[in-house]
Amino acid sequence: MSKAARFDYGWVVVGAGALMTCVGFGTMLSLAVFLQPISDAMGWSRAGVSAAATLDFLFMGFAAFAWGALSDRFGTRIVVLAGSVLLGLGLVTASYAQSLWQFQLCFGVLIGIAAGSFYAPMMALASAWIDKHRSLAVALVSAGMGVSPLTVAPSASWLITAYDWRFAMFVIGIAAWVLLIPASFLVRPAPKGTEVANTTTASAPQMEWTVAQALRTPQFITLALAHFACCAAHSGPIFHMVSYAMVCGIAPLTAVTVYSLAGFSGLGGRLLLGVLADRLGAKPVLVGGLLVQALSIATYLAVAQLGEFYALSVVFGLAYGGVMPLYAVLVREFFGARIMGTVFGAVSAFASLGMALGPWAGGYVFDTFHGYTWLHAGSFAIGLAAVAVALSFSTKRQPSLDLGRATA
């Protein structure tokens, strides 16, 4: 009975994590909706405003490793509570920014640090709570990122249209506090019994790993590089999706629906690929998803009509959304739960560096060439590199580390 109750509460933790990733990443990615209104109202270049998103991902990356280590040491609740407070603070202060550097500091630095507190720690905690359907559990936590274009982005667009960008950002900041601070108190540590049970399986020799050992393995390096290339490939097309659709003659509010559809498809992709990974294994599903992502990015070079944008958003969203949780599954399966927060935080740091490239690169490409052709061509090439790196991931442990078990 206690085991059933414990299993059930694990899904409450998963739900809280999904809400956190939805609000955290939704506020960050909503800058795509704010981009043109802020640029028009303040006279700032698109590259300058987009740089705030670049800072978001850079600081999220550095913070993810630190937040992951803190969650392993002090627990996840205090980490996500601190992140929730910081997220609302960044949005509220950014709404009052009078200069570009102030906006970049508040939106780029504070929100980036805050968002880093949700993804890696909650993915690690969900994988510790849920064993049998682990891929689905982490997919659901990550699914919040897919829901965000359906919630935060349309809300921001409506508020901007009805009022202005400052009021919209202020309201979203208050909403972040109202939603996330109470949700933080739903977060509980996984019972120790789950870890004991996991150590009996042949695929989980986790307890022998140390962080120093893990960060020196080819498997960590491969996952970090694959996640970096994956995010570097899709971040630019995602962030500049609304702007590109508008360049093609699509009305602003309609262009937001293209972005929202991609997010909705990303939600479906997380669930679909999560279920497939539970059945087929995470690596082959990851490689297949990365290949579809790369081909989808290349297709942006040939689309211009609204119907084409909608069709591509479905496929692209399924691919980029579906692959994101699979890195956490591979980290959990290879390195175990005890240090997963730290190790996946480090992998996420590389992913954030990749995410940081796209918004800035897209803004630079548009300001220089007045179009997005080179953004999509470059992103396609990086996407193919991600496929090649993911193919090289090996699930075999190093013999030298196996020998180290006797001294653990």
mmCIF file with all atom_site columns, C-alpha atoms in Angstrom, residues 114-258:
data_model
loop_
_atom_site.group_PDB
_atom_site.id
_atom_site.type_symbol
_atom_site.label_atom_id
_atom_site.label_alt_id
_atom_site.label_comp_id
_atom_site.label_asym_id
_atom_site.label_entity_id
_atom_site.label_seq_id
_atom_site.pdbx_PDB_ins_code
_atom_site.Cartn_x
_atom_site.Cartn_y
_atom_site.Cartn_z
_atom_site.occupancy
_atom_site.B_iso_or_equiv
_atom_site.pdbx_formal_charge
_atom_site.auth_seq_id
_atom_site.auth_comp_id
_atom_site.auth_asym_id
_atom_site.auth_atom_id
_atom_site.pdbx_PDB_model_num
ATOM 1   C CA . ALA A 1 114 ? 15.836 31.242 -12.580 1.00 0.00 ? 114 ALA A CA 1
ATOM 2   C CA . ALA A 1 115 ? 14.896 28.943 -15.473 1.00 0.00 ? 115 ALA A CA 1
ATOM 3   C CA . GLY A 1 116 ? 17.960 26.810 -14.813 1.00 0.00 ? 116 GLY A CA 1
ATOM 4   C CA . SER A 1 117 ? 16.531 25.839 -11.429 1.00 0.00 ? 117 SER A CA 1
ATOM 5   C CA . PHE A 1 118 ? 13.574 23.944 -12.908 1.00 0.00 ? 118 PHE A CA 1
ATOM 6   C CA . TYR A 1 119 ? 14.658 21.714 -15.777 1.00 0.00 ? 119 TYR A CA 1
ATOM 7   C CA . ALA A 1 120 ? 17.574 19.592 -14.551 1.00 0.00 ? 120 ALA A CA 1
ATOM 8   C CA . PRO A 1 121 ? 16.515 19.309 -10.872 1.00 0.00 ? 121 PRO A CA 1
ATOM 9   C CA . MET A 1 122 ? 12.905 18.383 -11.668 1.00 0.00 ? 122 MET A CA 1
ATOM 10  C CA . MET A 1 123 ? 13.892 15.943 -14.413 1.00 0.00 ? 123 MET A CA 1
ATOM 11  C CA . ALA A 1 124 ? 16.262 14.258 -11.977 1.00 0.00 ? 124 ALA A CA 1
ATOM 12  C CA . LEU A 1 125 ? 13.624 14.132 -9.240  1.00 0.00 ? 125 LEU A CA 1
ATOM 13  C CA . ALA A 1 126 ? 10.953 12.748 -11.573 1.00 0.00 ? 126 ALA A CA 1
ATOM 14  C CA . SER A 1 127 ? 13.270 9.976  -12.735 1.00 0.00 ? 127 SER A CA 1
ATOM 15  C CA . ALA A 1 128 ? 13.983 9.107  -9.097  1.00 0.00 ? 128 ALA A CA 1
ATOM 16  C CA . TRP A 1 129 ? 10.273 8.900  -8.247  1.00 0.00 ? 129 TRP A CA 1
ATOM 17  C CA . ILE A 1 130 ? 9.128  6.965  -11.331 1.00 0.00 ? 130 ILE A CA 1
ATOM 18  C CA . ASP A 1 131 ? 10.922 3.779  -12.336 1.00 0.00 ? 131 ASP A CA 1
ATOM 19  C CA . LYS A 1 132 ? 8.680  1.685  -14.600 1.00 0.00 ? 132 LYS A CA 1
ATOM 20  C CA . HIS A 1 133 ? 7.617  4.548  -16.888 1.00 0.00 ? 133 HIS A CA 1
ATOM 21  C CA . ARG A 1 134 ? 10.687 6.719  -16.458 1.00 0.00 ? 134 ARG A CA 1
ATOM 22  C CA . SER A 1 135 ? 10.874 7.966  -20.053 1.00 0.00 ? 135 SER A CA 1
ATOM 23  C CA . LEU A 1 136 ? 7.222  9.003  -19.923 1.00 0.00 ? 136 LEU A CA 1
ATOM 24  C CA . ALA A 1 137 ? 7.712  10.731 -16.554 1.00 0.00 ? 137 ALA A CA 1
ATOM 25  C CA . VAL A 1 138 ? 10.612 12.889 -17.686 1.00 0.00 ? 138 VAL A CA 1
ATOM 26  C CA . ALA A 1 139 ? 8.785  13.527 -20.962 1.00 0.00 ? 139 ALA A CA 1
ATOM 27  C CA . LEU A 1 140 ? 5.842  14.917 -19.007 1.00 0.00 ? 140 LEU A CA 1
ATOM 28  C CA . VAL A 1 141 ? 8.098  17.208 -16.963 1.00 0.00 ? 141 VAL A CA 1
ATOM 29  C CA . SER A 1 142 ? 9.655  18.393 -20.200 1.00 0.00 ? 142 SER A CA 1
ATOM 30  C CA . ALA A 1 143 ? 6.171  18.662 -21.730 1.00 0.00 ? 143 ALA A CA 1
ATOM 31  C CA . GLY A 1 144 ? 5.712  21.914 -19.864 1.00 0.00 ? 144 GLY A CA 1
ATOM 32  C CA . MET A 1 145 ? 8.073  23.423 -22.415 1.00 0.00 ? 145 MET A CA 1
ATOM 33  C CA . GLY A 1 146 ? 5.663  22.284 -25.128 1.00 0.00 ? 146 GLY A CA 1
ATOM 34  C CA . VAL A 1 147 ? 2.616  23.694 -23.373 1.00 0.00 ? 147 VAL A CA 1
ATOM 35  C CA . SER A 1 148 ? 4.226  27.103 -22.918 1.00 0.00 ? 148 SER A CA 1
ATOM 36  C CA . PRO A 1 149 ? 3.716  28.271 -26.534 1.00 0.00 ? 149 PRO A CA 1
ATOM 37  C CA . LEU A 1 150 ? 0.019  27.470 -26.088 1.00 0.00 ? 150 LEU A CA 1
ATOM 38  C CA . THR A 1 151 ? -0.297 29.449 -22.873 1.00 0.00 ? 151 THR A CA 1
ATOM 39  C CA . VAL A 1 152 ? 2.366  32.046 -22.170 1.00 0.00 ? 152 VAL A CA 1
ATOM 40  C CA . ALA A 1 153 ? 2.976  33.180 -25.754 1.00 0.00 ? 153 ALA A CA 1
ATOM 41  C CA . PRO A 1 154 ? -0.706 33.764 -26.698 1.00 0.00 ? 154 PRO A CA 1
ATOM 42  C CA . SER A 1 155 ? -1.321 35.451 -23.352 1.00 0.00 ? 155 SER A CA 1
ATOM 43  C CA . ALA A 1 156 ? 1.628  37.754 -23.922 1.00 0.00 ? 156 ALA A CA 1
ATOM 44  C CA . SER A 1 157 ? 0.473  38.506 -27.474 1.00 0.00 ? 157 SER A CA 1
ATOM 45  C CA . TRP A 1 158 ? -3.055 39.374 -26.293 1.00 0.00 ? 158 TRP A CA 1
ATOM 46  C CA . LEU A 1 159 ? -1.772 41.589 -23.469 1.00 0.00 ? 159 LEU A CA 1
ATOM 47  C CA . ILE A 1 160 ? 0.628  43.393 -25.797 1.00 0.00 ? 160 ILE A CA 1
ATOM 48  C CA . THR A 1 161 ? -2.149 44.020 -28.325 1.00 0.00 ? 161 THR A CA 1
ATOM 49  C CA . ALA A 1 162 ? -4.618 45.195 -25.667 1.00 0.00 ? 162 ALA A CA 1
ATOM 50  C CA . TYR A 1 163 ? -2.151 47.246 -23.615 1.00 0.00 ? 163 TYR A CA 1
ATOM 51  C CA . ASP A 1 164 ? 1.616  47.367 -24.259 1.00 0.00 ? 164 ASP A CA 1
ATOM 52  C CA . TRP A 1 165 ? 4.708  45.232 -23.793 1.00 0.00 ? 165 TRP A CA 1
ATOM 53  C CA . ARG A 1 166 ? 5.535  46.625 -20.340 1.00 0.00 ? 166 ARG A CA 1
ATOM 54  C CA . PHE A 1 167 ? 2.137  45.814 -18.868 1.00 0.00 ? 167 PHE A CA 1
ATOM 55  C CA . ALA A 1 168 ? 2.193  42.358 -20.465 1.00 0.00 ? 168 ALA A CA 1
ATOM 56  C CA . MET A 1 169 ? 5.588  41.494 -18.996 1.00 0.00 ? 169 MET A CA 1
ATOM 57  C CA . PHE A 1 170 ? 4.608  42.807 -15.557 1.00 0.00 ? 170 PHE A CA 1
ATOM 58  C CA . VAL A 1 171 ? 1.432  40.703 -15.477 1.00 0.00 ? 171 VAL A CA 1
ATOM 59  C CA . ILE A 1 172 ? 3.297  37.569 -16.541 1.00 0.00 ? 172 ILE A CA 1
ATOM 60  C CA . GLY A 1 173 ? 5.812  38.160 -13.746 1.00 0.00 ? 173 GLY A CA 1
ATOM 61  C CA . ILE A 1 174 ? 3.065  38.360 -11.110 1.00 0.00 ? 174 ILE A CA 1
ATOM 62  C CA . ALA A 1 175 ? 1.424  35.249 -12.575 1.00 0.00 ? 175 ALA A CA 1
ATOM 63  C CA . ALA A 1 176 ? 4.735  33.387 -12.310 1.00 0.00 ? 176 ALA A CA 1
ATOM 64  C CA . TRP A 1 177 ? 4.867  34.081 -8.571  1.00 0.00 ? 177 TRP A CA 1
ATOM 65  C CA . VAL A 1 178 ? 1.234  33.096 -8.061  1.00 0.00 ? 178 VAL A CA 1
ATOM 66  C CA . LEU A 1 179 ? 1.638  29.767 -9.873  1.00 0.00 ? 179 LEU A CA 1
ATOM 67  C CA . LEU A 1 180 ? 5.138  28.609 -9.021  1.00 0.00 ? 180 LEU A CA 1
ATOM 68  C CA . ILE A 1 181 ? 5.675  29.503 -5.383  1.00 0.00 ? 181 ILE A CA 1
ATOM 69  C CA . PRO A 1 182 ? 2.775  27.278 -4.198  1.00 0.00 ? 182 PRO A CA 1
ATOM 70  C CA . ALA A 1 183 ? 3.812  24.539 -6.644  1.00 0.00 ? 183 ALA A CA 1
ATOM 71  C CA . SER A 1 184 ? 7.276  24.474 -5.076  1.00 0.00 ? 184 SER A CA 1
ATOM 72  C CA . PHE A 1 185 ? 5.794  23.199 -1.829  1.00 0.00 ? 185 PHE A CA 1
ATOM 73  C CA . LEU A 1 186 ? 4.379  20.152 -3.642  1.00 0.00 ? 186 LEU A CA 1
ATOM 74  C CA . VAL A 1 187 ? 7.919  18.990 -4.378  1.00 0.00 ? 187 VAL A CA 1
ATOM 75  C CA . ARG A 1 188 ? 9.119  16.172 -2.127  1.00 0.00 ? 188 ARG A CA 1
ATOM 76  C CA . PRO A 1 189 ? 12.277 14.049 -2.190  1.00 0.00 ? 189 PRO A CA 1
ATOM 77  C CA . ALA A 1 190 ? 11.954 10.546 -3.609  1.00 0.00 ? 190 ALA A CA 1
ATOM 78  C CA . PRO A 1 191 ? 11.761 7.831  -0.929  1.00 0.00 ? 191 PRO A CA 1
ATOM 79  C CA . LYS A 1 192 ? 15.046 6.034  -0.359  1.00 0.00 ? 192 LYS A CA 1
ATOM 80  C CA . GLY A 1 193 ? 13.424 2.698  -1.051  1.00 0.00 ? 193 GLY A CA 1
ATOM 81  C CA . THR A 1 194 ? 13.234 3.426  -4.762  1.00 0.00 ? 194 THR A CA 1
ATOM 82  C CA . GLU A 1 195 ? 16.979 3.756  -4.985  1.00 0.00 ? 195 GLU A CA 1
ATOM 83  C CA . VAL A 1 196 ? 17.553 0.513  -3.130  1.00 0.00 ? 196 VAL A CA 1
ATOM 84  C CA . ALA A 1 197 ? 15.243 -1.279 -5.529  1.00 0.00 ? 197 ALA A CA 1
ATOM 85  C CA . ASN A 1 198 ? 16.993 0.186  -8.520  1.00 0.00 ? 198 ASN A CA 1
ATOM 86  C CA . THR A 1 199 ? 20.410 -1.060 -7.488  1.00 0.00 ? 199 THR A CA 1
ATOM 87  C CA . THR A 1 200 ? 19.248 -4.653 -7.927  1.00 0.00 ? 200 THR A CA 1
ATOM 88  C CA . THR A 1 201 ? 18.815 -4.283 -11.670 1.00 0.00 ? 201 THR A CA 1
ATOM 89  C CA . ALA A 1 202 ? 21.584 -5.215 -14.079 1.00 0.00 ? 202 ALA A CA 1
ATOM 90  C CA . SER A 1 203 ? 21.251 -1.924 -15.914 1.00 0.00 ? 203 SER A CA 1
ATOM 91  C CA . ALA A 1 204 ? 21.744 0.308  -12.894 1.00 0.00 ? 204 ALA A CA 1
ATOM 92  C CA . PRO A 1 205 ? 25.234 0.066  -11.341 1.00 0.00 ? 205 PRO A CA 1
ATOM 93  C CA . GLN A 1 206 ? 24.687 3.655  -10.259 1.00 0.00 ? 206 GLN A CA 1
ATOM 94  C CA . MET A 1 207 ? 25.962 3.919  -6.734  1.00 0.00 ? 207 MET A CA 1
ATOM 95  C CA . GLU A 1 208 ? 29.633 3.524  -7.682  1.00 0.00 ? 208 GLU A CA 1
ATOM 96  C CA . TRP A 1 209 ? 29.744 6.680  -9.797  1.00 0.00 ? 209 TRP A CA 1
ATOM 97  C CA . THR A 1 210 ? 31.218 9.914  -8.533  1.00 0.00 ? 210 THR A CA 1
ATOM 98  C CA . VAL A 1 211 ? 30.722 13.251 -10.269 1.00 0.00 ? 211 VAL A CA 1
ATOM 99  C CA . ALA A 1 212 ? 34.431 13.450 -11.126 1.00 0.00 ? 212 ALA A CA 1
ATOM 100 C CA . GLN A 1 213 ? 34.315 10.008 -12.775 1.00 0.00 ? 213 GLN A CA 1
ATOM 101 C CA . ALA A 1 214 ? 31.105 10.789 -14.654 1.00 0.00 ? 214 ALA A CA 1
ATOM 102 C CA . LEU A 1 215 ? 32.323 14.070 -16.130 1.00 0.00 ? 215 LEU A CA 1
ATOM 103 C CA . ARG A 1 216 ? 35.424 12.351 -17.548 1.00 0.00 ? 216 ARG A CA 1
ATOM 104 C CA . THR A 1 217 ? 33.585 9.614  -19.432 1.00 0.00 ? 217 THR A CA 1
ATOM 105 C CA . PRO A 1 218 ? 33.148 9.557  -23.227 1.00 0.00 ? 218 PRO A CA 1
ATOM 106 C CA . GLN A 1 219 ? 29.437 9.008  -22.591 1.00 0.00 ? 219 GLN A CA 1
ATOM 107 C CA . PHE A 1 220 ? 29.098 12.337 -20.778 1.00 0.00 ? 220 PHE A CA 1
ATOM 108 C CA . ILE A 1 221 ? 31.077 14.146 -23.459 1.00 0.00 ? 221 ILE A CA 1
ATOM 109 C CA . THR A 1 222 ? 28.984 12.562 -26.212 1.00 0.00 ? 222 THR A CA 1
ATOM 110 C CA . LEU A 1 223 ? 25.668 13.433 -24.573 1.00 0.00 ? 223 LEU A CA 1
ATOM 111 C CA . ALA A 1 224 ? 26.814 16.979 -23.825 1.00 0.00 ? 224 ALA A CA 1
ATOM 112 C CA . LEU A 1 225 ? 27.949 17.566 -27.418 1.00 0.00 ? 225 LEU A CA 1
ATOM 113 C CA . ALA A 1 226 ? 24.819 15.975 -28.898 1.00 0.00 ? 226 ALA A CA 1
ATOM 114 C CA . HIS A 1 227 ? 22.562 18.103 -26.690 1.00 0.00 ? 227 HIS A CA 1
ATOM 115 C CA . PHE A 1 228 ? 24.584 21.196 -27.587 1.00 0.00 ? 228 PHE A CA 1
ATOM 116 C CA . ALA A 1 229 ? 24.284 20.572 -31.334 1.00 0.00 ? 229 ALA A CA 1
ATOM 117 C CA . CYS A 1 230 ? 20.610 19.610 -31.045 1.00 0.00 ? 230 CYS A CA 1
ATOM 118 C CA . CYS A 1 231 ? 19.731 22.859 -29.288 1.00 0.00 ? 231 CYS A CA 1
ATOM 119 C CA . ALA A 1 232 ? 22.020 24.990 -31.468 1.00 0.00 ? 232 ALA A CA 1
ATOM 120 C CA . ALA A 1 233 ? 20.150 23.607 -34.482 1.00 0.00 ? 233 ALA A CA 1
ATOM 121 C CA . HIS A 1 234 ? 16.584 24.260 -33.361 1.00 0.00 ? 234 HIS A CA 1
ATOM 122 C CA . SER A 1 235 ? 16.883 27.347 -31.142 1.00 0.00 ? 235 SER A CA 1
ATOM 123 C CA . GLY A 1 236 ? 17.206 29.845 -33.989 1.00 0.00 ? 236 GLY A CA 1
ATOM 124 C CA . PRO A 1 237 ? 14.290 28.533 -36.076 1.00 0.00 ? 237 PRO A CA 1
ATOM 125 C CA . ILE A 1 238 ? 12.104 28.340 -32.955 1.00 0.00 ? 238 ILE A CA 1
ATOM 126 C CA . PHE A 1 239 ? 12.925 31.794 -31.590 1.00 0.00 ? 239 PHE A CA 1
ATOM 127 C CA . HIS A 1 240 ? 12.591 33.524 -34.972 1.00 0.00 ? 240 HIS A CA 1
ATOM 128 C CA . MET A 1 241 ? 9.586  31.473 -36.131 1.00 0.00 ? 241 MET A CA 1
ATOM 129 C CA . VAL A 1 242 ? 7.119  34.305 -35.535 1.00 0.00 ? 242 VAL A CA 1
ATOM 130 C CA . SER A 1 243 ? 9.372  36.908 -37.160 1.00 0.00 ? 243 SER A CA 1
ATOM 131 C CA . TYR A 1 244 ? 10.045 34.668 -40.167 1.00 0.00 ? 244 TYR A CA 1
ATOM 132 C CA . ALA A 1 245 ? 6.334  34.032 -40.678 1.00 0.00 ? 245 ALA A CA 1
ATOM 133 C CA . MET A 1 246 ? 5.715  37.783 -40.556 1.00 0.00 ? 246 MET A CA 1
ATOM 134 C CA . VAL A 1 247 ? 8.499  38.359 -43.095 1.00 0.00 ? 247 VAL A CA 1
ATOM 135 C CA . CYS A 1 248 ? 6.599  35.952 -45.359 1.00 0.00 ? 248 CYS A CA 1
ATOM 136 C CA . GLY A 1 249 ? 3.533  38.165 -45.098 1.00 0.00 ? 249 GLY A CA 1
ATOM 137 C CA . ILE A 1 250 ? 1.591  36.442 -42.312 1.00 0.00 ? 250 ILE A CA 1
ATOM 138 C CA . ALA A 1 251 ? -0.244 38.701 -39.848 1.00 0.00 ? 251 ALA A CA 1
ATOM 139 C CA . PRO A 1 252 ? 1.297  39.001 -36.348 1.00 0.00 ? 252 PRO A CA 1
ATOM 140 C CA . LEU A 1 253 ? -1.456 37.242 -34.376 1.00 0.00 ? 253 LEU A CA 1
ATOM 141 C CA . THR A 1 254 ? -1.662 34.507 -37.013 1.00 0.00 ? 254 THR A CA 1
ATOM 142 C CA . ALA A 1 255 ? 2.124  34.102 -36.936 1.00 0.00 ? 255 ALA A CA 1
ATOM 143 C CA . VAL A 1 256 ? 1.887  33.434 -33.199 1.00 0.00 ? 256 VAL A CA 1
ATOM 144 C CA . THR A 1 257 ? -0.478 30.525 -33.952 1.00 0.00 ? 257 THR A CA 1
ATOM 145 C CA . VAL A 1 258 ? 2.266  28.963 -36.098 1.00 0.00 ? 258 VAL A CA 1
#
